[in-house]
Coordinates of C-alpha atoms in Angstrom, one line a residue:
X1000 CA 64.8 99.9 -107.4
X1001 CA 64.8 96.3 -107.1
X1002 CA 64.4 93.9 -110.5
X1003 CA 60.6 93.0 -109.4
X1004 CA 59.7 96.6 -109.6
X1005 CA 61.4 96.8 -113.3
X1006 CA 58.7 97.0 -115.8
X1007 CA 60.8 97.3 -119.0
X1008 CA 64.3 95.2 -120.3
X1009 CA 65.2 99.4 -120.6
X1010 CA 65.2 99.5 -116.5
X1011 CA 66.8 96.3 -116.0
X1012 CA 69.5 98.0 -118.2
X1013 CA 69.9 100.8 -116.1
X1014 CA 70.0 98.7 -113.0
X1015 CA 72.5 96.7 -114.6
X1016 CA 74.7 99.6 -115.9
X1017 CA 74.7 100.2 -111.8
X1018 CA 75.9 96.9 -110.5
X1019 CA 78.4 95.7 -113.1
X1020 CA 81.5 97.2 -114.0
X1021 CA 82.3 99.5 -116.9
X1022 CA 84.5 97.1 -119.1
X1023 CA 81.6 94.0 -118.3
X1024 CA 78.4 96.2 -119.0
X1025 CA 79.7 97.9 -122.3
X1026 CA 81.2 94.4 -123.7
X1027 CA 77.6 93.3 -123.5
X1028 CA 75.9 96.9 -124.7
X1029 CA 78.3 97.0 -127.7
X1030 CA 78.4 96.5 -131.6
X1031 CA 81.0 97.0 -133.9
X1032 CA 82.4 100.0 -136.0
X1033 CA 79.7 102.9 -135.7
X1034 CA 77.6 100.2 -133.9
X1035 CA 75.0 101.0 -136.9
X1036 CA 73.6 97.4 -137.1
X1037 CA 73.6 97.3 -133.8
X1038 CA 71.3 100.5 -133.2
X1039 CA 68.8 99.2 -136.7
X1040 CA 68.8 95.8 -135.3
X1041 CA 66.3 97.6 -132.6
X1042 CA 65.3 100.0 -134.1
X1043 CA 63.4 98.4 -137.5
X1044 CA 61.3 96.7 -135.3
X1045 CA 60.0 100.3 -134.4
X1046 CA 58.7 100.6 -138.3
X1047 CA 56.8 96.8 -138.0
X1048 CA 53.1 98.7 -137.4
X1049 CA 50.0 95.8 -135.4
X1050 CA 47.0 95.8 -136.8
X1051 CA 44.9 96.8 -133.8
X1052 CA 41.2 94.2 -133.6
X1053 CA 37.9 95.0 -131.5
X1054 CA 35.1 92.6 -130.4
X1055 CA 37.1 89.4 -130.2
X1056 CA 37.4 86.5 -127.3
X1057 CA 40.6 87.5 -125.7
X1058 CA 40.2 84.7 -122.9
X1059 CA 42.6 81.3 -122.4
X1060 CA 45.6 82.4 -124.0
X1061 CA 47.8 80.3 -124.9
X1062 CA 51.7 81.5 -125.4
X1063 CA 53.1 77.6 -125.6
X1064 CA 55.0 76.8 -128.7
X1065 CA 58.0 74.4 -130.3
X1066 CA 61.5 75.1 -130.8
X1067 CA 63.0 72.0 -132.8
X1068 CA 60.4 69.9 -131.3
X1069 CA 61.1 71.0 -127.9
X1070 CA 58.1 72.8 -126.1
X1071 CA 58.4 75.7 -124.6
X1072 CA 56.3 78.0 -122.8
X1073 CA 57.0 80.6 -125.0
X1074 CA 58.9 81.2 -128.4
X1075 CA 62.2 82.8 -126.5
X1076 CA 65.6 80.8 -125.7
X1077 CA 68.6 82.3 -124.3
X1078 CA 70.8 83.3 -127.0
X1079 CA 74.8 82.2 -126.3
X1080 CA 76.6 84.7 -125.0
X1081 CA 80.2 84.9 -124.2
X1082 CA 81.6 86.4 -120.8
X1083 CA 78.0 85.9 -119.0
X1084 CA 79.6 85.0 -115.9
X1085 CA 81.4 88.3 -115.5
X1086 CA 78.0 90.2 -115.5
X1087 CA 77.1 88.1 -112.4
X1088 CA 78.8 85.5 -110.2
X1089 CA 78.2 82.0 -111.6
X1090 CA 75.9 84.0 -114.5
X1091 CA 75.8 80.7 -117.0
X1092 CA 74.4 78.7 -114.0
X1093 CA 71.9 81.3 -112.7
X1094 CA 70.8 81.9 -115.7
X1095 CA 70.0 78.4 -117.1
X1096 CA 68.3 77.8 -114.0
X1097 CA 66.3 81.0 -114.1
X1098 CA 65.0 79.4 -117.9
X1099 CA 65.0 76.2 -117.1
X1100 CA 62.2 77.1 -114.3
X1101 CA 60.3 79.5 -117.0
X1102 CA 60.5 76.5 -119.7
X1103 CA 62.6 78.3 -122.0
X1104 CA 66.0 77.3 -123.4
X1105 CA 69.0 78.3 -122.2
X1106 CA 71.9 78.0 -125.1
X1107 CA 75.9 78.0 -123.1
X1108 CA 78.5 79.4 -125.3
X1109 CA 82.1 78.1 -126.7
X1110 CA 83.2 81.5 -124.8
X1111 CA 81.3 80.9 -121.2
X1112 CA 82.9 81.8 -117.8
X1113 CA 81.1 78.4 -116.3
X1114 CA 81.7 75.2 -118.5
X1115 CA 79.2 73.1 -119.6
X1116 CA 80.0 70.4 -116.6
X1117 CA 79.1 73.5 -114.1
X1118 CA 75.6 74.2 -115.6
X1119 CA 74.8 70.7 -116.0
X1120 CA 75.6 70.5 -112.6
X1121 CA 72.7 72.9 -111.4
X1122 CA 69.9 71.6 -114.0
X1123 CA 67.7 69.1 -114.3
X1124 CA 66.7 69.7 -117.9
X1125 CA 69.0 69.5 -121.1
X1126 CA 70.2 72.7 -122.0
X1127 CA 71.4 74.1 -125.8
X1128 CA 75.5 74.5 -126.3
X1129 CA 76.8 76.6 -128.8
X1130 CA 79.7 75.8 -130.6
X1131 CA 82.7 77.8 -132.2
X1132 CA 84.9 76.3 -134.5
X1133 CA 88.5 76.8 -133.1
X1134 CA 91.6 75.6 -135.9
X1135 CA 91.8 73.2 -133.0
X1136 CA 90.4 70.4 -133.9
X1137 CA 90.9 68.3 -131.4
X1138 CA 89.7 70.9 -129.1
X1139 CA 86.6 71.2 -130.9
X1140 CA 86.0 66.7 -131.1
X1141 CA 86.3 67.7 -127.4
X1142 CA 83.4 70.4 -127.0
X1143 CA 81.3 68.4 -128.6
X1144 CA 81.2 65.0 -127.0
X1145 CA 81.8 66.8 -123.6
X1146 CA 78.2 68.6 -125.0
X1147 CA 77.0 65.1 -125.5
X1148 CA 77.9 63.9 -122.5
X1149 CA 76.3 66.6 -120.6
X1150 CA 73.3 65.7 -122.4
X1151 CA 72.9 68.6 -124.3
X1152 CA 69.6 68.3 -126.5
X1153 CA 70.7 70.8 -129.3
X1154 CA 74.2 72.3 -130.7
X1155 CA 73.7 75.4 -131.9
X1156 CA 76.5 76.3 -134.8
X1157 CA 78.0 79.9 -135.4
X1158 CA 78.5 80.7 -138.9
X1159 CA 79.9 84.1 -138.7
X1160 CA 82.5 84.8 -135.9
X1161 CA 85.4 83.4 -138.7
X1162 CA 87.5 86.4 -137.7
X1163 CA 86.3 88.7 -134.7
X1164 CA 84.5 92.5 -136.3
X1165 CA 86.0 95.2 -134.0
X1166 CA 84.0 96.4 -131.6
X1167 CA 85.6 99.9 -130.0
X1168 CA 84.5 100.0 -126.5
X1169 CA 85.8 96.9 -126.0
X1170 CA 89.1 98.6 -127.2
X1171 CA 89.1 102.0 -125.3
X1172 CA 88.0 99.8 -122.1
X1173 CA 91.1 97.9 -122.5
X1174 CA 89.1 94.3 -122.1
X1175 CA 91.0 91.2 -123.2
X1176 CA 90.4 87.8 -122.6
X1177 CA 91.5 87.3 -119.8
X1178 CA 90.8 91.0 -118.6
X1179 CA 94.3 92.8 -117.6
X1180 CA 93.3 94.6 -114.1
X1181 CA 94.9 97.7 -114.5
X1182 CA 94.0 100.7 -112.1
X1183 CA 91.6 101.8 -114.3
X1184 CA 89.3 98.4 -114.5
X1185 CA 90.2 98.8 -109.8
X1186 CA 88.7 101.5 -109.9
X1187 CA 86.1 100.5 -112.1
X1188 CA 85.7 97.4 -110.0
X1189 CA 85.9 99.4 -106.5
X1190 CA 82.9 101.5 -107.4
X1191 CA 80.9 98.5 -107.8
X1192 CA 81.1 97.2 -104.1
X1193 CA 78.4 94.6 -103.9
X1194 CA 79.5 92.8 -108.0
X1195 CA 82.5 92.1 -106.4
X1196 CA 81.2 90.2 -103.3
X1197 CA 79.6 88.0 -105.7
X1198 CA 82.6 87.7 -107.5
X1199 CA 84.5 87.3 -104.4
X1200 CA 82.4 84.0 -103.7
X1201 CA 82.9 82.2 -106.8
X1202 CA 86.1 80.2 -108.0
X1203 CA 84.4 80.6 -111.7
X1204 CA 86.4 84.3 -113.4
X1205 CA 87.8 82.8 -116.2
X1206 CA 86.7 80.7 -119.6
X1207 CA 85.7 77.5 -118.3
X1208 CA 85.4 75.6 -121.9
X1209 CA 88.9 76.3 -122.7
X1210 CA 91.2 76.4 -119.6
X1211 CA 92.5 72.5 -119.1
X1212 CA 90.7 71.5 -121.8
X1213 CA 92.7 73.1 -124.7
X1214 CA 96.3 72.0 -125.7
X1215 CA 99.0 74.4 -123.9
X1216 CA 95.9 76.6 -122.0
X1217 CA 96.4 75.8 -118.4
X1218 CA 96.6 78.9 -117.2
X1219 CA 95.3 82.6 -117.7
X1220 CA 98.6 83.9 -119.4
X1221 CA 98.1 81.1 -122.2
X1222 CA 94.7 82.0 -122.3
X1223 CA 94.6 84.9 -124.2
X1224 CA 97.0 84.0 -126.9
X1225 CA 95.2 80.8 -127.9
X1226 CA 92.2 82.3 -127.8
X1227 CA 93.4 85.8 -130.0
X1228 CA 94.7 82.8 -132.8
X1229 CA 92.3 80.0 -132.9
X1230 CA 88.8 81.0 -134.4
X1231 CA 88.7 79.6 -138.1
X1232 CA 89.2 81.5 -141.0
X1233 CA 88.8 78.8 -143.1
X1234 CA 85.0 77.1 -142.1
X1235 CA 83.1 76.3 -144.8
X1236 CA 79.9 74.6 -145.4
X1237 CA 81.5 71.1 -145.9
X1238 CA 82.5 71.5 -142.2
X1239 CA 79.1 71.4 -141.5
X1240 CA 79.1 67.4 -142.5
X1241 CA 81.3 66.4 -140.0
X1242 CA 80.3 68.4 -137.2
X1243 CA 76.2 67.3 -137.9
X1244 CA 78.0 63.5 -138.1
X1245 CA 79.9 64.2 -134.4
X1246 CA 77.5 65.7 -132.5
X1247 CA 74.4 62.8 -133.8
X1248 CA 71.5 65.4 -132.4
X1249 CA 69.5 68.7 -133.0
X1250 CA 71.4 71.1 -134.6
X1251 CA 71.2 74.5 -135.5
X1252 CA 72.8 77.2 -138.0
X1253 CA 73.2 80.5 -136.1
X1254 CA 74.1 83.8 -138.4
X1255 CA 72.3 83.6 -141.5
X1256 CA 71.2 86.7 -143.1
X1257 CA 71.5 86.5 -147.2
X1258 CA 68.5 84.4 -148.9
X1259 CA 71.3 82.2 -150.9
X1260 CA 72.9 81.0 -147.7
X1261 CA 69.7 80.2 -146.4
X1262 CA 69.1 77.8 -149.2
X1263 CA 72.2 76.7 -149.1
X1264 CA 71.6 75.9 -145.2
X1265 CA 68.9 73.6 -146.6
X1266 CA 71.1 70.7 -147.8
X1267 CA 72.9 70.6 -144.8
X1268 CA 71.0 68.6 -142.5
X1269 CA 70.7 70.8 -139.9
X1270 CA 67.3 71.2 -138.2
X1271 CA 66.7 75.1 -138.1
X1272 CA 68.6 78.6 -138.8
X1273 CA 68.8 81.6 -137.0
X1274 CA 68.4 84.8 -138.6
X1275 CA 71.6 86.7 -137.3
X1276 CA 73.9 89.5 -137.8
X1277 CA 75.7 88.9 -134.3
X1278 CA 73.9 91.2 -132.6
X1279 CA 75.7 94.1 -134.8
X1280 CA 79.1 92.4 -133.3
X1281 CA 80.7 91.9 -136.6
X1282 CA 79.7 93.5 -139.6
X1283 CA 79.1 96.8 -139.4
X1284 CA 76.8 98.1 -142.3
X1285 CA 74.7 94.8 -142.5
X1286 CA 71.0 95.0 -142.5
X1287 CA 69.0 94.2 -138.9
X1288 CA 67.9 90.8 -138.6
X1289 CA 64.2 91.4 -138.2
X1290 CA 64.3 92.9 -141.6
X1291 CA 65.6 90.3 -143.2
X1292 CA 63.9 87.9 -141.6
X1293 CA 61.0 87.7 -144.0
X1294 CA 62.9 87.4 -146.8
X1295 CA 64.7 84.1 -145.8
X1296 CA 61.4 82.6 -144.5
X1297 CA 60.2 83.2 -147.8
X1298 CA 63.2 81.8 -149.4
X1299 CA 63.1 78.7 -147.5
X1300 CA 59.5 78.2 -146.9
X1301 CA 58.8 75.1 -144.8
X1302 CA 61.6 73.0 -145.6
X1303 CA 64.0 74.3 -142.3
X1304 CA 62.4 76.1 -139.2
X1305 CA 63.6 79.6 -138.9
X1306 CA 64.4 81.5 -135.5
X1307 CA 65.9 85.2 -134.8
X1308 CA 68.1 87.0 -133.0
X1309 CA 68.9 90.2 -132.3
X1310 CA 67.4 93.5 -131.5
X1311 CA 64.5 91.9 -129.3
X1312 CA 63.8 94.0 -126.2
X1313 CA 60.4 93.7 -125.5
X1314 CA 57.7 90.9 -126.3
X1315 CA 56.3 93.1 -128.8
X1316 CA 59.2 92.2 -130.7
X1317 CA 59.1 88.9 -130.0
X1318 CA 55.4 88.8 -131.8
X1319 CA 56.4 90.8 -134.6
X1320 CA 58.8 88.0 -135.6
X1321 CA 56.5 85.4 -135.3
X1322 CA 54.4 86.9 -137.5
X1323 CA 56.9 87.2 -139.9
X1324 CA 57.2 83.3 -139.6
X1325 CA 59.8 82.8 -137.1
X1326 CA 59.3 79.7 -134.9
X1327 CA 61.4 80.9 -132.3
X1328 CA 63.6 83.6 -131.2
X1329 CA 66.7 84.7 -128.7
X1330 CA 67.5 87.3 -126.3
X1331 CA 70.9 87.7 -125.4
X1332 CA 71.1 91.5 -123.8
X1333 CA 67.4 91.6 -122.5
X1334 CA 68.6 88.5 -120.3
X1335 CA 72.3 89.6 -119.7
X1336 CA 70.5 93.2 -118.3
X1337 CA 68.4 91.0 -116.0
X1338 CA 71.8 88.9 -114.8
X1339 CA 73.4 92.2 -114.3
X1340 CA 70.8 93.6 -112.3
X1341 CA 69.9 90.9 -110.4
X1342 CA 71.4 87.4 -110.6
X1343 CA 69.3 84.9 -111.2
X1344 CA 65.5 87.1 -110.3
X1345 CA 66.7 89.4 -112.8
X1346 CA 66.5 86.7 -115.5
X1347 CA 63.5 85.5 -114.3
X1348 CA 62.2 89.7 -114.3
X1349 CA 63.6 89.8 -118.2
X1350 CA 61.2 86.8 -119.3
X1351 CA 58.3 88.0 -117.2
X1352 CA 58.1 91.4 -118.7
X1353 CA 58.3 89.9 -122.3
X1354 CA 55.9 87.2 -121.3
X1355 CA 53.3 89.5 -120.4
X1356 CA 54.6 92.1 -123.0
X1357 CA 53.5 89.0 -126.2
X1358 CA 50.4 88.0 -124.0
X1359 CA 48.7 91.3 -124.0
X1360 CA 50.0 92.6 -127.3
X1361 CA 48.9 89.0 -128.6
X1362 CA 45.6 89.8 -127.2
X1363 CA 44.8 93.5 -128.7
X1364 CA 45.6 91.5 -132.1
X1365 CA 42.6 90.1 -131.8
X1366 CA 44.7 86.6 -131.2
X1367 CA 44.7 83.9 -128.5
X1368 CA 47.0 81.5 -129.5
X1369 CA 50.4 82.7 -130.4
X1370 CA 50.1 79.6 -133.6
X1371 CA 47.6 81.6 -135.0
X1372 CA 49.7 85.0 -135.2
X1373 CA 50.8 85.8 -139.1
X1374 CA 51.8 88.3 -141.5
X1375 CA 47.7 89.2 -141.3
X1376 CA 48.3 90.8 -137.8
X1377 CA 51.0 93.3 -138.7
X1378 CA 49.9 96.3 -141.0
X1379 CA 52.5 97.4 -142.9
X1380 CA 55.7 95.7 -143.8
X1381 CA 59.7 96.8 -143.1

């Protein structure tokens, strides 16, 4: 089957659990612990009932929308997300290109295979970088103006990766950062044939952010170390001041998902918050994003836009947070399935089938103009 004929993110998942490696596919198909949060973050959208309408003017559509100010075609960005480039050769560049041509955003992590100077390279638009605080200071002064520099229109701020939840596939599969190539990961690499062409083509197999540009990282074997020691434990919201004072742009708060913190996001200057758990990476036993969505929309009412992420596999989902007052949301899997599967046309496939997923579901609510969708549509809450 080729990505075009995939009608669901669930077949671009099987596809991709076909082209890309064991260790790869299962560090993005993965949650931490009993991967509990990871599993409700999907399934509580499941409980979120339409309310079905009749008799209505279903024609010109409209799916167009703003994301801190920023149009977009529809209410979806790419959601950071670290080792994209080992799911496909080049991945953060493919894939930024793949939304930049849909009119979506496409958000680069901290933790990306191609630095930000390699996707700016290949775009025309600015993109979204997110940013992890490292105890490296200096390193971090760094991200951020070379984020600036690239022209980056947004920074997008993660909150809750202070220590790294344990996620056990990652474990058992023996991944690391850099990934040790033991028989084992060969093997798992020799069974995937045409991966490794792509891989084979590309100069791009390791953290691009970091290697050269941290103190003492130069090579792969330094790599790891630095990278097992230097996340944070210590960021707090005052840190928030002098990144926002850095960086002089857009910025967003990723990894809310308690009411108090999301009025405490409100005197921090930042322009939105994203309703996140992580995608069930870190705590284990947390509640699903979409469920706690209307609660911090509620607690911060119109004073600071509010997005979501996780658990979003189908445009369906995508409507149902909107109508829970989300202004925008991320995919991070539904995309990396697509990259998998098929470079660059599989990214493309993953927004099509959710574009035309919201558009008819939008429709049958008796809606055509996705700024018009609220709690009304939906029958029954979480």
């Amino acid at each position: 089957m080729s990505v075009e004929q995939a009608l669901t993110i669930a077949d671009l998942k099987e596809q991709a659990r076909r082209r890309v490696p064991k260790m790869f596919f299962e560090y993005a198909d993965s949650g931490a612990w009993t991967e509990g949060t990871y599993r409700a973050n999907e399934e509580d959208f499941h409980k979120i009932k339409l309310r079905q309408r009749v008799l209505v003017d279903m024609s010109n559509r409209s799916l167009e929308s703003e994301m801190i100010g920023e149009k977009v075609s529809m209410p979806v960005a790419l959601a950071p997300t670290g080792f994209t480039g080992m799911q496909h050769a080049d991945g953060e560049m493919l894939a930024a290109q793949a939304a930049e041509a849909f009119g979506v955003p496409f958000t680069l992590s901290t933790m990306s295979i191609c630095s930000i100077e390699d996707v700016r390279s290949v775009t025309t638009k600015p993109f979204w970088f997110q940013l992890y605080v490292m105890q490296d200071k200096d390193f971090v002064h760094n991200l951020i103006d070379r984020a600036k520099a690239a022209g980056c229109s947004a920074l997008v701020l993660t909150l809750d990766l202070q220590i790294l939840g344990q996620r056990h596939k990652d474990l058992r599969n023996g991944l690391s950062a850099p990934p040790r190539f033991t028989p084992k990961h060969l093997w798992q690499m020799a069974t995937r044939p045409f991966w490794c062409l792509d891989m084979l083509g590309t100069k791009r197999r390791t953290f691009g952010n970091i290697v050269g540009h941290a103190k003492g990282v130069a090579d792969l074997s330094s790599l790891s170390s630095w990278t097992s020691e230097q996340f944070d434990p210590q960021l707090s919201w005052k840190d928030i001041e002098w990144i926002r004072d850095r960086w002089g742009g857009k910025l967003i708060l990723k990894g809310i998902l308690d009411e108090e913190d999301a009025r405490m996001s409100l005197g921090s200057g930042a322009d939105a918050i994203i309703v996140s758990n992580h995608g069930g990476r870190q705590l284990d036993g947390a509640a699903s994003s979409i469920s706690m969505l209307p609660r911090i929309v509620d607690a911060v009412g119109d004073r600071m836009e509010v997005h979501l992420d996780g658990g979003i596999r189908s445009g369906q989902d995508v409507l149902k947070a909107i109508c829970y007052g989300a202004k925008g949301t991320y995919i991070g899997r539904p995309f990396l399935y697509g990259l998998g599967a098929g470079g660059k046309a599989g990214v493309r496939r993953a927004l099509e089938i959710i574009r035309k997923e919201l558009d008819i579901t939008m429709a049958l609510c008796g809606e055509r103009d996705l700024k018009n969708l609220s709690r009304d549509n939906l029958y029954k809450d979480v």
